[in-house]
């Protein structure tokens, strides 16, 4: 679903005073010399600083149109003085005969909005200015990254350092942030940006379809806002606005002059006729008002005002004709100018249409009464139906806007009580409306709305409001907190009731779901838990602070800023995050232009002097964060700030290091590997044996530090040991304790390893001083710099040259083993003879004859990955596929095959054919079951009323006895009783299905050691389990069935009651799972038993583990672990049919094939394009699945996953293939690389890349703890982004021979790590690149 962005164009709207000047210009001709010419082109050329502020912002001195006619005073169009613009106007297929001019009546008095601030205390001022400086520093950092990595592109990719061109390719972020640069007094950057603006060519567009709304708010608003805010210093900004306005005006060239919002501009330029869409978002039609009006004011070209006034007239005419009079629905039929939709909201897709009403009123000085009338008409239904007070534990007096649907048949207005971050603009809108329209009662409403968004920020784990969530409404004025009601609504929202939670009460289910979904108390659902750097909340907090002067809003803004910075900061900018409730949210490689254009601007403005962007001088318009001056005066807008930067110098010496005599020997060994100039000398020492000897010796040194401290797979542990020993003597703490607490940092600017001083049991009050003391006294070292003290943290930076000469040779020697650590899988590291630890991993587990759905796909990918990770750590892994291969459905299947089966089809595609006949038999059984159900309802009514029901009972019995389901039950009973004929057919279905599954799994690089299933759990094993449950008192009879009542113990109350045997004596999933767990323990004696199953089964598996414990099998229960995951949305075949795994892989492969075929020349160079497409498609599916944390679901998107841009599977394959290509072109042997002079790698790109490669073993080891594929994937993408930025700096081909060898050694090491990582994820790396296409060799 498309959600238009809340951008906040603070377009510097010249309103009240501007119109006074205009008005008096008609009455007082003596003012004419101070106003611009009526010639639009002369006006464009006269906006210079010398002209003075009045001439820069005033509208034209004389009417630009003839005498008014009609309601709006329509006139004949005045030909433009610009030949290009005139050509565009004359080329209109549906030209306007009479233009609607800007209003010429006298402006009205607009009340004061901003609070009168008194002087502030010195300490308050210092605090405010410190906060201001922090916000500015954040902007400076993001802007510097944009300039470095994405200059003149639309958006920066803040993780990879890439860029995107999704808004036309004209530099959306650059234009969008112009006024922020001016506001923050970053004049040098502003001048650079204006120079770049001059290069924009609107005749060249990188999109086939232009979003008129987004283009208007990002670009047109950007130009106008910067032009006004800077006092017209750069006429080029107005000229660019005029050029863009002329282009966009073509979108209005329709029969009814309603704009085409998704505009195929090139077709129009070629003369194609166009009509407005029948289904347009009302926000995209109704949110062009401010920019086009201001453009008309500044240029004197009435066509721009005419364009939006015709939209306003339609909105005005239809406002009280909609399904909810006073409001406009989300969808508009722009072709007919009608509103028939029944969905209403102030949130996404409608928002700014409402927001612009009071702001356009101010811009026009109140001269057009429509905007006040329409705004006031909206407020009655909004306050009655849209704003609601949620039920909260703290009885907060807050409001949120929600959406509603109108059920015309039932005459009902049904709210959904969903809340959007985007809707937070309403607090500011209602506050401004209350002031300028003299609606004092609305001020309380505005406060409640602003406080609501602050409340939402305060009540998530990370202090950030999610994109979309839901809450329960209050049912009365008192609004008491009702926890039972909250939990019941949670249960309804998630609809998680199934056969595994039958015994749970609504309260128990609600608590389980709330905990599982990490719902803050009061939230009833989290529809979209992301935060995408949105500005709406801080916008309204800023406005309300300026309206009231209450310091609590300053403090709320600071908390919000700190939380956002903490969670979204990347190595060089800020990024959207996937889940505000997660302990460590995953960052998305996206930074929308509104981050700098709006969000940071509002944070800056709220901490600036109150006269900066005064609400009485500027109209703050959210859609692109522009500011238009309402009064014409020169005002100093910004405080002068400063920025600091720290440069860390790195030395190149490598003179050995000193720990003790034995360590000294190790240092000598390392030194002896290199000549005095740092060049590796194989003549003096054999590289492999010496490196092994060196690492072995270091391992001996650290034998007392910790288990697995210095495995040969992790040479960075040399640094850990070194730092631990040096710091131990300073801190008087055990080296082992220090070693255990040294951790990798999130970003390289914080060092390579970090140490939290309080973690070594240093009292918090002494931590800062202790950190400073330890840092100051840390001895000089040849491996690491002196630690940088950052509060209570010590940051350790590795010296580059020693690191290069340890890491690169280690990778080149160990190859596929680099990063693995087989000792981690030993039961006893000191005695390998005791053998390996064993892990049973159950995953995939599809149901035979049913679609291989999204949950099975996720389980397959995650389970395969976990198997690889445990194997890399030296575990003995048993991979089990626990099939759904037993139950009444197999009786139904046997009957179906007898009636509809085909031996030929069964052999060709057993899974597909069995499913097809299963569908056919259900077409017969479903009507039968419906009829029986209807009869039973009649029987119930008859029995309750005392009527004779004998005949009805006989009818039901007759229907049941003849039904397909009854036959299926009898057939399955034969299977359970051991009927060999029935079992033979079942075995054949099962065996054929397994053989087909094996072929599919092979494409995913997955093999199973054992295909188990429900059928493989012997009856006597289940009987023994049932007996043990009874004998231990765990189970009890209940209404003829057998249950385990876990509610009796307060600690397990939330697990409810578990049904282990039905009334008819048949077993359930839970019974079989108990028997299977015991069987696995007896057969394999595992150290760990992992179930990779979707989060819907959290409750079921929690019951299983607890029941095993209560049965006296505590050791077995302790070994069990549930690896859960969220679900995938929108995954179906391209024809919308059922979702078998083969269908999914086929679809993605076909999509990749289509991408490849777009360039036929390149396509023909690929040796086996179908196989290549299949490999890339499988990679695309798997990588998309691993992009976020397991517990988070995601939207299945063919378009995104198959793109070579951004963090996708194809991009990862491309990165590997490119490294392979460099290797081939370099034509260097392994021996050549072994003689490389690594000291020649001096560039920061090379050093940082080696720092990243050094962390790979730790990433692998950490993944064993997190058990998250995204841990590995994030590392690989970060590393490939570093590679991508290095190619232009660290060129191999064409460089000096020795430099070439050194760089190639680095790239070969990077290729090896990338290869290892991809294989750990279960991917098949490709190594052949043909002009952008990858082929596997």
Coordinates of C-alpha atoms in Angstrom, one line a residue, residues 165-170 204-212 215 247 260-270 274 277 1158:
X165 CA 17.6 8.0 -8.4
X166 CA 14.0 7.3 -7.6
X167 CA 12.7 10.9 -7.8
X168 CA 13.6 11.8 -11.3
X169 CA 17.4 11.8 -10.9
X170 CA 17.7 15.6 -10.4
X204 CA 16.0 14.9 -19.0
X205 CA 14.2 12.6 -16.6
X206 CA 15.3 9.2 -15.5
X207 CA 11.8 7.9 -14.9
X208 CA 9.1 6.8 -17.4
X209 CA 6.4 7.9 -15.0
X210 CA 6.7 11.0 -12.8
X211 CA 5.0 11.3 -9.5
X212 CA 3.7 14.9 -9.7
X215 CA 8.2 16.1 -7.6
X247 CA 7.0 21.0 -17.0
X260 CA -2.5 13.2 -13.9
X261 CA -0.7 12.3 -10.6
X262 CA 1.3 9.4 -12.0
X263 CA 2.3 11.1 -15.2
X264 CA 3.8 9.6 -18.3
X265 CA 5.4 12.9 -19.3
X266 CA 7.2 11.7 -22.4
X267 CA 4.0 10.4 -24.0
X268 CA 2.4 13.8 -23.3
X269 CA 5.3 15.6 -24.9
X270 CA 4.9 13.6 -28.0
X274 CA -4.3 12.1 -21.3
X277 CA -7.0 8.8 -13.2
X1158 CA 16.4 -6.8 -21.4

